[in-house]
């Protein structure tokens, strides 16, 4: 097989922390997350973010989860293999069931993928499902997928919504489809919390805690204070000062540099339709200073669309901070440059925008800061209604998918970047079974992207969970590209 993912060995064991190295059964664990979950249905996209994958992992046993250094760990799946990257064979683990005891079958997988990829679907995964030209049930545990084009990154599609196999024939009491995870829906308090309890029909390794309560705490500081006060046992943290504080206060951490901070430039409108202006802005920004001051030294500078921990990492050369080069490029343009920089209202984002504004002023560029609420920021990003916009994302965790962002017609190509040569390199890389050749092609494409500067890459930043000292089983995720915490592996002595 030229491409294969199989549960042929033991998954990487997590590093345990907490009061006891031996798992303790029973009890309740309360987890503070950064957004409200009004439905568990994968179709609604609410449990597909890094902070909410912990909810998905509780209710829907994914086919795969993200493992160390870009690897994938089979969960509900036994294997996913291909000889040509176009026809893929999925084999399910035997004996797995939904939380009502009904079997998870190949037909259930086909029905789930069909539902999420339907024309009326609002799932962010619909375009991914659209790459599948045919699905066939081989036997109760085996499905074949035929893709329109070869795609080496196809297995990773099943770490998020497409892999959260949801029953199309049975629902929980909240109306969401049943999952095959270690927990099932118990109750919800609108705008406040969601409670799940141990599923008696779960066929995997039994979870330790009886109950998991997810509290919705959108404010980062308040969420961390809830951890410090003992109101929650774990909390999602995504700001450098809180990560540093959690370390100093002795909390257990499951974090990684899994968030990439960038700015997307609209390449179809002035001033960024001129590559010299994009390159001037790129050269005028001191990313090391942003890392030191805004990110408080947490994380590392980002050097392009291929993360430093990616198996495809090959040393993309990002231009050095060089104000003189920026001024020389601007002299070639020979006209005043001004633009608006859109960001959300998080203090760290505003601080970063202010620092960038000062750096650009030093070379003669006028930048105004447009602070938008989350909804407006999202509307502007997806509609292309911006000149420059900050984009903090986990999208670069998967290199195969991230490279696709820079194809001309890609849905994630928010800045409307077009370079036909880059598109060819990406398509060739995705379609080759030779991993060394794919790495070379992606490296070539990444360097051209950085040279063209449609996106400014700032930092790879740490995000993840901090836990009270009473929680055991916290995994070591430092070498992961995506934070995907399995709550069934955690335990508490309280």
CSV table of C-alpha atoms in Angstrom, one decimal:
chain,number,residue,atom,x,y,z
A,1,UNK,CA,0.0,0.0,0.0
A,2,UNK,CA,1.4,3.4,-0.9
A,3,UNK,CA,-0.8,5.1,1.7
A,4,UNK,CA,-2.1,3.5,4.8
A,5,UNK,CA,-3.4,4.4,8.3
A,6,UNK,CA,-4.0,1.4,10.4
A,7,UNK,CA,-4.4,0.5,14.1
A,8,UNK,CA,-1.6,-1.9,13.9
A,9,UNK,CA,0.1,-0.9,17.1
A,10,UNK,CA,-0.7,0.9,20.4
A,11,UNK,CA,-1.4,4.6,20.2
A,12,UNK,CA,1.1,7.0,21.9
A,13,UNK,CA,0.3,6.9,25.6
A,14,UNK,CA,-0.4,10.2,27.2
A,15,UNK,CA,1.8,11.5,30.0
A,16,UNK,CA,-0.3,11.4,33.2
A,17,UNK,CA,-0.4,14.1,35.7
A,18,UNK,CA,-2.4,14.8,38.9
A,19,UNK,CA,-2.6,13.3,42.3
A,20,UNK,CA,-2.4,9.7,41.3
A,21,UNK,CA,-0.7,7.9,38.4
A,22,UNK,CA,-3.4,5.2,38.6
A,23,UNK,CA,-6.7,6.0,36.9
A,24,UNK,CA,-9.5,6.7,39.4
A,25,UNK,CA,-13.1,5.6,38.3
A,26,UNK,CA,-16.2,7.7,38.8
A,27,UNK,CA,-16.9,11.3,39.7
A,28,UNK,CA,-17.6,14.5,37.6
A,29,UNK,CA,-15.1,16.6,35.6
A,30,UNK,CA,-16.0,20.1,34.7
A,31,UNK,CA,-14.4,21.7,31.6
A,32,UNK,CA,-14.5,25.3,30.7
A,33,UNK,CA,-14.6,26.0,26.9
A,34,UNK,CA,-14.7,29.2,25.0
A,35,UNK,CA,-18.0,29.0,23.1
A,36,UNK,CA,-21.6,27.9,23.6
A,37,UNK,CA,-22.7,24.6,22.2
A,38,UNK,CA,-26.4,24.7,21.3
A,39,UNK,CA,-26.4,21.5,19.4
A,40,UNK,CA,-24.1,18.4,19.2
A,41,UNK,CA,-25.0,17.8,15.6
A,42,UNK,CA,-21.7,17.8,13.5
A,43,UNK,CA,-23.7,19.4,10.7
A,44,UNK,CA,-23.8,22.7,12.8
A,45,UNK,CA,-20.0,23.1,13.0
A,46,UNK,CA,-20.1,24.0,16.7
A,47,UNK,CA,-17.9,21.1,17.9
A,48,UNK,CA,-15.3,21.2,15.2
A,49,UNK,CA,-13.0,23.9,16.6
A,50,UNK,CA,-9.9,23.1,18.6
A,51,UNK,CA,-11.5,24.1,21.9
A,52,UNK,CA,-14.6,22.2,21.2
A,53,UNK,CA,-13.1,19.0,19.8
A,54,UNK,CA,-13.1,17.8,23.4
A,55,UNK,CA,-16.9,17.8,23.3
A,56,UNK,CA,-16.9,15.9,20.0
A,57,UNK,CA,-14.5,13.4,21.3
A,58,UNK,CA,-16.8,12.7,24.3
A,59,UNK,CA,-20.0,12.1,22.2
A,60,UNK,CA,-18.7,11.0,18.8
A,61,UNK,CA,-15.8,8.5,18.7
A,62,UNK,CA,-14.0,10.0,15.7
A,63,UNK,CA,-12.7,7.7,13.0
A,64,UNK,CA,-9.3,9.3,13.6
A,65,UNK,CA,-7.8,11.9,16.0
A,66,UNK,CA,-4.7,14.1,15.4
A,67,UNK,CA,-1.6,12.6,17.0
A,68,UNK,CA,2.0,13.7,17.6
A,69,UNK,CA,3.9,15.4,14.8
A,70,UNK,CA,1.0,15.3,12.3
A,71,UNK,CA,0.4,11.6,12.7
A,72,UNK,CA,-3.2,10.2,12.9
A,73,UNK,CA,-4.4,7.8,15.6
A,74,UNK,CA,-7.2,5.4,14.5
A,75,UNK,CA,-10.1,5.4,16.9
A,76,UNK,CA,-13.4,4.2,15.5
A,77,UNK,CA,-11.6,3.2,12.3
A,78,UNK,CA,-9.3,0.2,12.0
A,79,UNK,CA,-7.6,1.4,8.9
A,80,UNK,CA,-7.9,3.6,5.8
A,81,UNK,CA,-5.7,2.6,2.9
A,82,UNK,CA,-5.1,3.3,-0.7
A,83,UNK,CA,-2.9,2.1,-3.6
A,84,UNK,CA,-3.4,5.2,-5.8
A,85,UNK,CA,-4.6,8.0,-3.4
A,86,UNK,CA,-7.9,8.0,-5.4
A,87,UNK,CA,-9.6,4.8,-4.2
A,88,UNK,CA,-9.6,4.5,-0.4
A,89,UNK,CA,-10.8,1.6,1.7
A,90,UNK,CA,-12.0,2.2,5.2
A,91,UNK,CA,-12.3,-0.7,7.7
A,92,UNK,CA,-14.2,-0.1,10.9
A,93,UNK,CA,-13.3,-1.6,14.3
A,94,UNK,CA,-15.4,-4.6,15.1
A,95,UNK,CA,-18.3,-4.4,17.6
A,96,UNK,CA,-18.6,-0.6,17.9
A,97,UNK,CA,-22.0,0.7,18.6
A,98,UNK,CA,-23.9,4.0,18.9
A,99,UNK,CA,-25.0,5.0,22.4
A,100,UNK,CA,-28.4,3.2,21.9
A,101,UNK,CA,-26.6,-0.1,21.2
A,102,UNK,CA,-27.2,-0.1,17.5
A,103,UNK,CA,-24.1,-1.1,15.4
A,104,UNK,CA,-21.8,1.4,13.7
A,105,UNK,CA,-21.7,-0.1,10.2
A,106,UNK,CA,-20.3,0.8,6.8
A,107,UNK,CA,-23.8,1.9,5.8
A,108,UNK,CA,-24.0,4.2,8.8
A,109,UNK,CA,-20.7,5.8,7.6
A,110,UNK,CA,-22.0,6.3,4.1
A,111,UNK,CA,-25.3,7.8,5.4
A,112,UNK,CA,-23.4,10.2,7.7
A,113,UNK,CA,-21.1,11.4,4.9
A,114,UNK,CA,-24.0,11.7,2.5
A,115,UNK,CA,-25.9,13.9,5.0
A,116,UNK,CA,-23.0,16.2,5.7
A,117,UNK,CA,-22.2,16.6,2.0
A,118,UNK,CA,-25.7,17.1,0.7
A,119,UNK,CA,-26.4,20.3,-1.4
A,120,UNK,CA,-28.4,21.9,1.4
A,121,UNK,CA,-25.7,21.1,4.0
A,122,UNK,CA,-24.3,24.0,5.9
A,123,UNK,CA,-21.4,21.9,7.3
A,124,UNK,CA,-18.0,23.4,6.7
A,125,UNK,CA,-17.0,19.9,5.6
A,126,UNK,CA,-19.5,19.9,2.7
A,127,UNK,CA,-16.8,20.9,0.1
A,128,UNK,CA,-14.6,18.1,1.4
A,129,UNK,CA,-17.4,15.5,1.1
A,130,UNK,CA,-17.9,16.9,-2.4
A,131,UNK,CA,-14.5,15.5,-3.4
A,132,UNK,CA,-15.9,12.0,-3.1
A,133,UNK,CA,-17.4,10.9,-6.4
A,134,UNK,CA,-18.6,7.5,-5.1
A,135,UNK,CA,-19.0,5.5,-1.9
A,136,UNK,CA,-19.7,1.8,-1.8
A,137,UNK,CA,-20.5,-0.6,1.1
A,138,UNK,CA,-18.2,-3.7,0.7
A,139,UNK,CA,-19.4,-5.5,3.8
A,140,UNK,CA,-20.8,-4.3,7.2
A,141,UNK,CA,-17.4,-3.0,8.3
A,142,UNK,CA,-15.9,-1.8,5.0
A,143,UNK,CA,-16.5,1.2,2.8
A,144,UNK,CA,-14.7,2.3,-0.3
A,145,UNK,CA,-14.4,5.9,-1.3
A,146,UNK,CA,-13.6,7.0,-4.8
A,147,UNK,CA,-12.3,10.5,-5.1
A,148,UNK,CA,-12.6,12.8,-8.1
A,149,UNK,CA,-8.8,13.4,-7.9
A,150,UNK,CA,-6.0,11.7,-6.0
A,151,UNK,CA,-5.6,13.2,-2.6
A,152,UNK,CA,-2.9,12.3,-0.1
A,153,UNK,CA,-4.6,14.3,2.6
A,154,UNK,CA,-7.9,12.5,2.4
A,155,UNK,CA,-7.6,10.6,5.7
A,156,UNK,CA,-7.3,13.8,7.8
A,157,UNK,CA,-10.8,14.7,6.6
A,158,UNK,CA,-12.1,12.2,9.1
A,159,UNK,CA,-10.6,13.9,12.2
A,160,UNK,CA,-13.4,16.5,12.3
A,161,UNK,CA,-17.0,16.5,11.2
A,162,UNK,CA,-16.8,13.8,8.5
A,163,UNK,CA,-15.2,11.5,11.1
A,164,UNK,CA,-17.7,12.2,13.8
A,165,UNK,CA,-20.0,9.4,12.7
A,166,UNK,CA,-23.5,10.3,13.7
A,167,UNK,CA,-26.5,8.0,13.5
A,168,UNK,CA,-29.1,9.0,10.9
A,169,UNK,CA,-31.7,6.8,12.4
A,170,UNK,CA,-31.6,7.7,16.2
A,171,UNK,CA,-31.4,10.9,18.2
A,172,UNK,CA,-30.6,12.0,21.7
A,173,UNK,CA,-33.2,13.8,23.8
A,174,UNK,CA,-31.9,17.1,22.6
A,175,UNK,CA,-32.6,16.2,19.0
A,176,UNK,CA,-29.0,15.8,18.0
A,177,UNK,CA,-28.0,12.4,16.3
A,178,UNK,CA,-26.6,9.8,18.5
A,179,UNK,CA,-22.8,9.2,18.5
A,180,UNK,CA,-20.5,6.2,19.2
A,181,UNK,CA,-18.4,8.0,21.9
A,182,UNK,CA,-17.8,7.1,25.5
A,183,UNK,CA,-20.4,9.6,26.7
A,184,UNK,CA,-24.0,10.6,25.7
A,185,UNK,CA,-26.0,13.7,26.0
A,186,UNK,CA,-27.7,14.1,29.4
A,187,UNK,CA,-28.9,17.7,29.8
A,188,UNK,CA,-28.2,21.3,28.8
A,189,UNK,CA,-28.7,24.8,30.3
A,190,UNK,CA,-29.1,27.2,27.4
A,191,UNK,CA,-26.1,29.6,27.2
A,192,UNK,CA,-24.5,28.1,30.3
A,193,UNK,CA,-23.5,24.4,30.1
A,194,UNK,CA,-23.9,21.0,28.6
A,195,UNK,CA,-23.7,17.7,30.6
A,196,UNK,CA,-22.8,14.3,29.2
A,197,UNK,CA,-22.8,11.0,31.1
A,198,UNK,CA,-21.0,7.7,30.6
A,199,UNK,CA,-22.6,5.6,27.8
A,200,UNK,CA,-23.4,2.0,28.9
A,201,UNK,CA,-23.1,0.8,25.3
A,202,UNK,CA,-19.6,2.2,24.6
A,203,UNK,CA,-17.4,-0.6,23.3
A,204,UNK,CA,-14.0,1.1,23.5
A,205,UNK,CA,-11.7,1.5,26.6
A,206,UNK,CA,-14.1,2.6,29.3
A,207,UNK,CA,-13.9,6.2,30.3
A,208,UNK,CA,-12.9,7.0,33.9
A,209,UNK,CA,-15.3,9.8,34.9
A,210,UNK,CA,-19.0,9.2,35.2
A,211,UNK,CA,-20.0,12.7,34.1
A,212,UNK,CA,-18.5,15.5,32.1
A,213,UNK,CA,-19.9,19.0,32.4
A,214,UNK,CA,-18.9,21.6,29.7
A,215,UNK,CA,-19.3,25.2,30.9
A,216,UNK,CA,-19.5,27.9,28.3
A,217,UNK,CA,-17.1,30.7,29.3
A,218,UNK,CA,-16.3,32.9,26.3
A,219,UNK,CA,-14.1,35.4,28.2
A,220,UNK,CA,-10.5,34.1,28.5
A,221,UNK,CA,-9.7,35.8,31.8
A,222,UNK,CA,-13.0,34.7,33.4
A,223,UNK,CA,-12.5,31.2,32.2
A,224,UNK,CA,-9.0,31.0,33.8
A,225,UNK,CA,-10.4,32.6,37.0
A,226,UNK,CA,-13.0,29.8,37.1
A,227,UNK,CA,-10.1,27.3,37.0
A,228,UNK,CA,-8.2,29.1,39.8
A,229,UNK,CA,-11.3,29.3,42.0
A,230,UNK,CA,-12.1,25.6,41.5
A,231,UNK,CA,-15.4,26.2,39.6
A,232,UNK,CA,-14.0,24.2,36.7
A,233,UNK,CA,-11.4,21.4,36.7
A,234,UNK,CA,-10.0,22.2,33.2
A,235,UNK,CA,-10.0,25.3,31.1
A,236,UNK,CA,-9.2,26.1,27.5
A,237,UNK,CA,-6.4,28.7,27.4
A,238,UNK,CA,-5.3,30.5,24.3
A,239,UNK,CA,-3.5,33.6,25.4
A,240,UNK,CA,0.2,33.7,26.3
A,241,UNK,CA,-0.1,35.5,29.6
A,242,UNK,CA,-2.5,32.9,30.9
A,243,UNK,CA,-0.4,30.0,29.7
A,244,UNK,CA,2.6,31.6,31.5
A,245,UNK,CA,0.4,32.1,34.6
A,246,UNK,CA,-0.8,28.5,34.5
A,247,UNK,CA,2.8,27.3,34.4
A,248,UNK,CA,3.8,29.5,37.3
A,249,UNK,CA,0.8,28.4,39.4
A,250,UNK,CA,1.5,24.7,38.9
A,251,UNK,CA,-1.4,23.7,36.8
A,252,UNK,CA,-1.1,20.7,34.5
A,253,UNK,CA,-0.9,21.7,30.8
A,254,UNK,CA,-1.9,19.9,27.6
A,255,UNK,CA,-0.8,22.6,25.1
A,256,UNK,CA,1.0,22.9,21.8
A,257,UNK,CA,1.9,25.5,19.3
A,258,UNK,CA,-1.3,24.7,17.5
A,259,UNK,CA,-2.5,28.1,16.5
A,260,UNK,CA,-1.0,30.2,13.7
A,261,UNK,CA,-1.3,33.9,13.7
A,262,UNK,CA,-1.4,35.5,10.3
A,263,UNK,CA,-2.7,38.5,8.3
A,264,UNK,CA,-4.5,37.9,5.0
A,265,UNK,CA,-4.0,40.6,2.4
A,266,UNK,CA,-6.6,41.2,-0.3
A,267,UNK,CA,-4.6,40.7,-3.4
A,268,UNK,CA,-7.3,41.8,-5.8
A,269,UNK,CA,-7.6,45.4,-4.6
A,270,UNK,CA,-5.2,48.3,-4.0
A,271,UNK,CA,-2.8,48.6,-2.4
A,272,UNK,CA,-2.2,44.8,-2.1
A,273,UNK,CA,-2.8,44.0,-5.7
A,274,UNK,CA,0.9,45.2,-6.1
A,275,UNK,CA,3.3,42.5,-4.9
A,276,UNK,CA,5.9,45.1,-4.0
A,277,UNK,CA,3.5,46.6,-1.4
A,278,UNK,CA,2.9,43.2,0.1
A,279,UNK,CA,6.6,42.5,0.2
A,280,UNK,CA,7.3,45.9,1.8
A,281,UNK,CA,4.8,45.3,4.6
A,282,UNK,CA,6.3,41.8,5.0
A,283,UNK,CA,9.8,43.3,5.4
A,284,UNK,CA,8.7,46.1,7.7
A,285,UNK,CA,7.2,43.8,10.4
A,286,UNK,CA,9.6,42.6,13.1
A,287,UNK,CA,8.1,39.2,13.9
A,288,UNK,CA,10.6,38.4,16.7
A,289,UNK,CA,9.4,41.6,18.4
A,290,UNK,CA,5.8,40.5,18.1
A,291,UNK,CA,6.7,37.1,19.6
A,292,UNK,CA,8.6,38.7,22.5
A,293,UNK,CA,6.2,41.5,23.3
A,294,UNK,CA,2.7,40.4,22.2
A,295,UNK,CA,3.1,36.7,22.7
A,296,UNK,CA,5.5,37.1,25.7
A,297,UNK,CA,8.0,34.7,24.2
A,298,UNK,CA,5.5,31.9,24.1
A,299,UNK,CA,5.7,29.9,20.9
A,300,UNK,CA,7.8,30.5,17.8
A,301,UNK,CA,7.8,32.7,14.7
A,302,UNK,CA,5.9,31.1,11.8
A,303,UNK,CA,7.8,30.9,8.5
A,304,UNK,CA,5.0,30.0,6.1
A,305,UNK,CA,2.1,27.6,5.4
A,306,UNK,CA,4.1,24.5,6.5
A,307,UNK,CA,4.4,24.4,10.3
A,308,UNK,CA,7.7,23.6,11.9
A,309,UNK,CA,6.3,20.3,13.3
A,310,UNK,CA,4.8,19.2,10.0
A,311,UNK,CA,6.3,16.0,8.4
A,312,UNK,CA,6.7,18.2,5.3
A,313,UNK,CA,8.7,20.9,7.0
A,314,UNK,CA,11.7,21.8,4.9
A,315,UNK,CA,13.0,25.2,6.0
A,316,UNK,CA,11.0,27.8,4.1
A,317,UNK,CA,13.0,31.0,4.0
A,318,UNK,CA,10.9,33.9,5.3
A,319,UNK,CA,12.3,37.4,4.6
A,320,UNK,CA,14.2,38.9,7.4
A,321,UNK,CA,13.0,42.1,9.2
A,322,UNK,CA,14.5,44.8,6.9
A,323,UNK,CA,13.0,48.3,7.0
A,324,UNK,CA,15.5,49.5,4.4
A,325,UNK,CA,14.2,46.9,1.9
A,326,UNK,CA,10.7,48.0,2.7
A,327,UNK,CA,11.5,51.6,2.0
A,328,UNK,CA,13.2,50.7,-1.3
A,329,UNK,CA,10.2,48.7,-2.5
A,330,UNK,CA,7.9,51.6,-1.6
A,331,UNK,CA,10.1,53.9,-3.5
A,332,UNK,CA,9.5,51.8,-6.6
A,333,UNK,CA,5.8,52.1,-6.1
A,334,UNK,CA,6.2,55.9,-5.8
A,335,UNK,CA,2.8,56.7,-4.1
A,336,UNK,CA,1.6,56.9,-0.6
A,337,UNK,CA,0.4,53.6,0.9
A,338,UNK,CA,-2.4,53.4,3.4
A,339,UNK,CA,-4.8,50.6,4.3
A,340,UNK,CA,-7.2,49.4,7.0
A,341,UNK,CA,-6.2,46.4,9.2
A,342,UNK,CA,-9.3,44.5,10.5
A,343,UNK,CA,-9.0,42.6,13.8
A,344,UNK,CA,-11.2,41.3,16.5
A,345,UNK,CA,-11.6,42.8,19.9
A,346,UNK,CA,-9.3,40.5,21.9
A,347,UNK,CA,-6.7,42.5,23.8
A,348,UNK,CA,-3.8,40.5,22.3
A,349,UNK,CA,-5.0,41.1,18.8
A,350,UNK,CA,-5.4,44.8,19.4
A,351,UNK,CA,-1.9,44.9,20.9
A,352,UNK,CA,-0.4,43.1,17.9
A,353,UNK,CA,-2.2,45.4,15.5
A,354,UNK,CA,-0.9,48.5,17.4
A,355,UNK,CA,2.7,47.2,17.2
A,356,UNK,CA,2.4,46.5,13.5
A,357,UNK,CA,0.9,50.0,12.9
A,358,UNK,CA,4.0,51.5,14.6
A,359,UNK,CA,6.4,49.3,12.6
A,360,UNK,CA,4.7,50.3,9.3
A,361,UNK,CA,4.7,54.0,10.2
A,362,UNK,CA,8.5,53.8,10.5
A,363,UNK,CA,8.8,53.0,6.8
A,364,UNK,CA,6.1,55.5,5.7
A,365,UNK,CA,3.0,53.3,5.5
A,366,UNK,CA,-0.2,54.5,7.1
A,367,UNK,CA,-2.3,51.7,8.7
A,368,UNK,CA,-5.6,52.3,10.5
A,369,UNK,CA,-7.0,49.7,12.8
A,370,UNK,CA,-10.5,48.5,12.4
A,371,UNK,CA,-11.7,46.6,15.5
A,372,UNK,CA,-14.7,44.4,14.7
A,373,UNK,CA,-16.9,42.2,16.8
A,374,UNK,CA,-16.6,38.5,16.1
A,375,UNK,CA,-19.6,38.2,13.8
A,376,UNK,CA,-18.5,41.2,11.7
A,377,UNK,CA,-14.9,40.0,11.5
A,378,UNK,CA,-16.1,36.6,10.3
A,379,UNK,CA,-18.5,38.2,7.7
A,380,UNK,CA,-15.7,40.4,6.4
A,381,UNK,CA,-13.2,37.5,6.2
A,382,UNK,CA,-15.6,35.1,4.3
A,383,UNK,CA,-16.9,37.8,2.0
A,384,UNK,CA,-13.5,39.2,1.2
A,385,UNK,CA,-14.6,42.7,2.4
A,386,UNK,CA,-11.2,43.8,3.8
A,387,UNK,CA,-7.9,45.2,2.8
A,388,UNK,CA,-5.9,43.3,5.5
A,389,UNK,CA,-7.4,41.1,8.2
A,390,UNK,CA,-5.9,39.2,11.1
A,391,UNK,CA,-6.6,35.5,10.9
A,392,UNK,CA,-5.6,33.3,13.9
A,393,UNK,CA,-6.3,29.7,12.9
A,394,UNK,CA,-5.5,26.0,13.3
A,395,UNK,CA,-5.9,25.5,9.6
A,396,UNK,CA,-2.2,25.2,9.0
A,397,UNK,CA,-2.1,22.1,11.3
A,398,UNK,CA,-2.7,19.9,8.3
A,399,UNK,CA,-0.2,20.7,5.5
A,400,UNK,CA,-2.1,18.9,2.8
A,401,UNK,CA,-5.2,20.9,3.5
A,402,UNK,CA,-3.3,24.2,4.2
A,403,UNK,CA,-1.5,24.1,0.9
A,404,UNK,CA,-4.9,23.9,-0.7
A,405,UNK,CA,-5.9,27.3,0.7
A,406,UNK,CA,-3.6,28.9,-1.9
A,407,UNK,CA,-5.3,27.3,-4.9
A,408,UNK,CA,-7.2,30.0,-6.9
A,409,UNK,CA,-10.7,28.6,-6.4
A,410,UNK,CA,-10.3,27.3,-2.8
A,411,UNK,CA,-13.0,28.3,-0.3
A,412,UNK,CA,-10.3,29.3,2.2
A,413,UNK,CA,-8.4,31.6,-0.2
A,414,UNK,CA,-9.9,34.6,1.5
A,415,UNK,CA,-7.4,37.1,-0.1
A,416,UNK,CA,-8.1,35.8,-3.7
A,417,UNK,CA,-4.5,34.9,-4.3
A,418,UNK,CA,-3.7,33.6,-7.8
A,419,UNK,CA,-0.4,32.0,-8.9
A,420,UNK,CA,-1.0,29.3,-11.5
A,421,UNK,CA,2.5,27.8,-10.9
A,422,UNK,CA,1.7,27.5,-7.2
A,423,UNK,CA,-1.6,25.8,-8.0
A,424,UNK,CA,0.2,23.2,-10.2
A,425,UNK,CA,2.8,22.4,-7.6
A,426,UNK,CA,0.1,21.9,-4.9
A,427,UNK,CA,-2.0,19.7,-7.1
A,428,UNK,CA,1.0,17.6,-8.1
A,429,UNK,CA,2.0,17.2,-4.4
A,430,UNK,CA,-1.4,16.2,-3.3
A,431,UNK,CA,-1.6,13.6,-6.1
A,432,UNK,CA,1.7,11.9,-5.8
A,433,UNK,CA,2.2,8.7,-3.7
A,434,UNK,CA,5.9,9.4,-3.3
A,435,UNK,CA,6.2,11.2,0.0
A,436,UNK,CA,9.6,12.6,-0.7
A,437,UNK,CA,8.4,14.1,-3.9
A,438,UNK,CA,5.3,15.5,-2.2
A,439,UNK,CA,7.6,17.2,0.4
A,440,UNK,CA,9.7,18.7,-2.4
A,441,UNK,CA,6.7,20.0,-4.3
A,442,UNK,CA,5.1,21.4,-1.2
A,443,UNK,CA,8.3,23.1,-0.2
A,444,UNK,CA,8.6,24.7,-3.7
A,445,UNK,CA,5.0,25.9,-3.4
A,446,UNK,CA,5.5,27.2,0.1
A,447,UNK,CA,8.5,29.3,-0.8
A,448,UNK,CA,6.7,30.9,-3.7
A,449,UNK,CA,3.8,31.7,-1.5
A,450,UNK,CA,6.0,33.4,1.0
A,451,UNK,CA,7.8,35.3,-1.8
A,452,UNK,CA,4.4,36.5,-3.1
A,453,UNK,CA,3.3,37.5,0.4
A,454,UNK,CA,-0.5,37.1,0.0
A,455,UNK,CA,-0.5,36.1,3.7
A,456,UNK,CA,1.8,37.5,6.4
A,457,UNK,CA,2.9,34.8,8.8
A,458,UNK,CA,3.6,35.9,12.4
A,459,UNK,CA,3.7,33.2,15.1
A,460,UNK,CA,3.0,29.6,15.9
A,461,UNK,CA,1.3,30.1,19.3
A,462,UNK,CA,0.5,27.7,22.2
A,463,UNK,CA,-3.1,26.8,23.0
A,464,UNK,CA,-4.7,24.0,24.9
A,465,UNK,CA,-6.0,23.1,28.3
A,466,UNK,CA,-4.9,23.8,31.9
A,467,UNK,CA,-6.0,21.5,34.7
A,468,UNK,CA,-6.4,21.6,38.4
A,469,UNK,CA,-3.9,19.5,40.4
A,470,UNK,CA,-6.8,17.0,41.2
A,471,UNK,CA,-7.1,15.9,37.5
A,472,UNK,CA,-5.1,12.9,36.4
A,473,UNK,CA,-4.4,11.7,32.9
A,474,UNK,CA,-3.5,15.0,31.2
A,475,UNK,CA,-1.7,14.1,28.0
A,476,UNK,CA,1.6,15.4,26.7
A,477,UNK,CA,0.5,17.2,23.5
A,478,UNK,CA,3.5,19.5,23.0
A,479,UNK,CA,4.4,17.8,19.7
A,480,UNK,CA,0.9,17.9,18.3
A,481,UNK,CA,-0.3,20.1,15.5
A,482,UNK,CA,-3.9,20.0,16.8
A,483,UNK,CA,-5.3,20.0,20.3
A,484,UNK,CA,-7.6,17.0,20.4
A,485,UNK,CA,-8.2,16.0,24.1
A,486,UNK,CA,-9.9,12.7,24.9
A,487,UNK,CA,-12.0,13.4,28.0
A,488,UNK,CA,-12.5,9.7,28.7
A,489,UNK,CA,-8.8,9.4,29.6
A,490,UNK,CA,-9.1,11.9,32.4
A,491,UNK,CA,-9.9,11.2,36.0
A,492,UNK,CA,-10.4,13.1,39.3
A,493,UNK,CA,-10.0,12.3,43.0
A,494,UNK,CA,-12.6,14.8,44.0
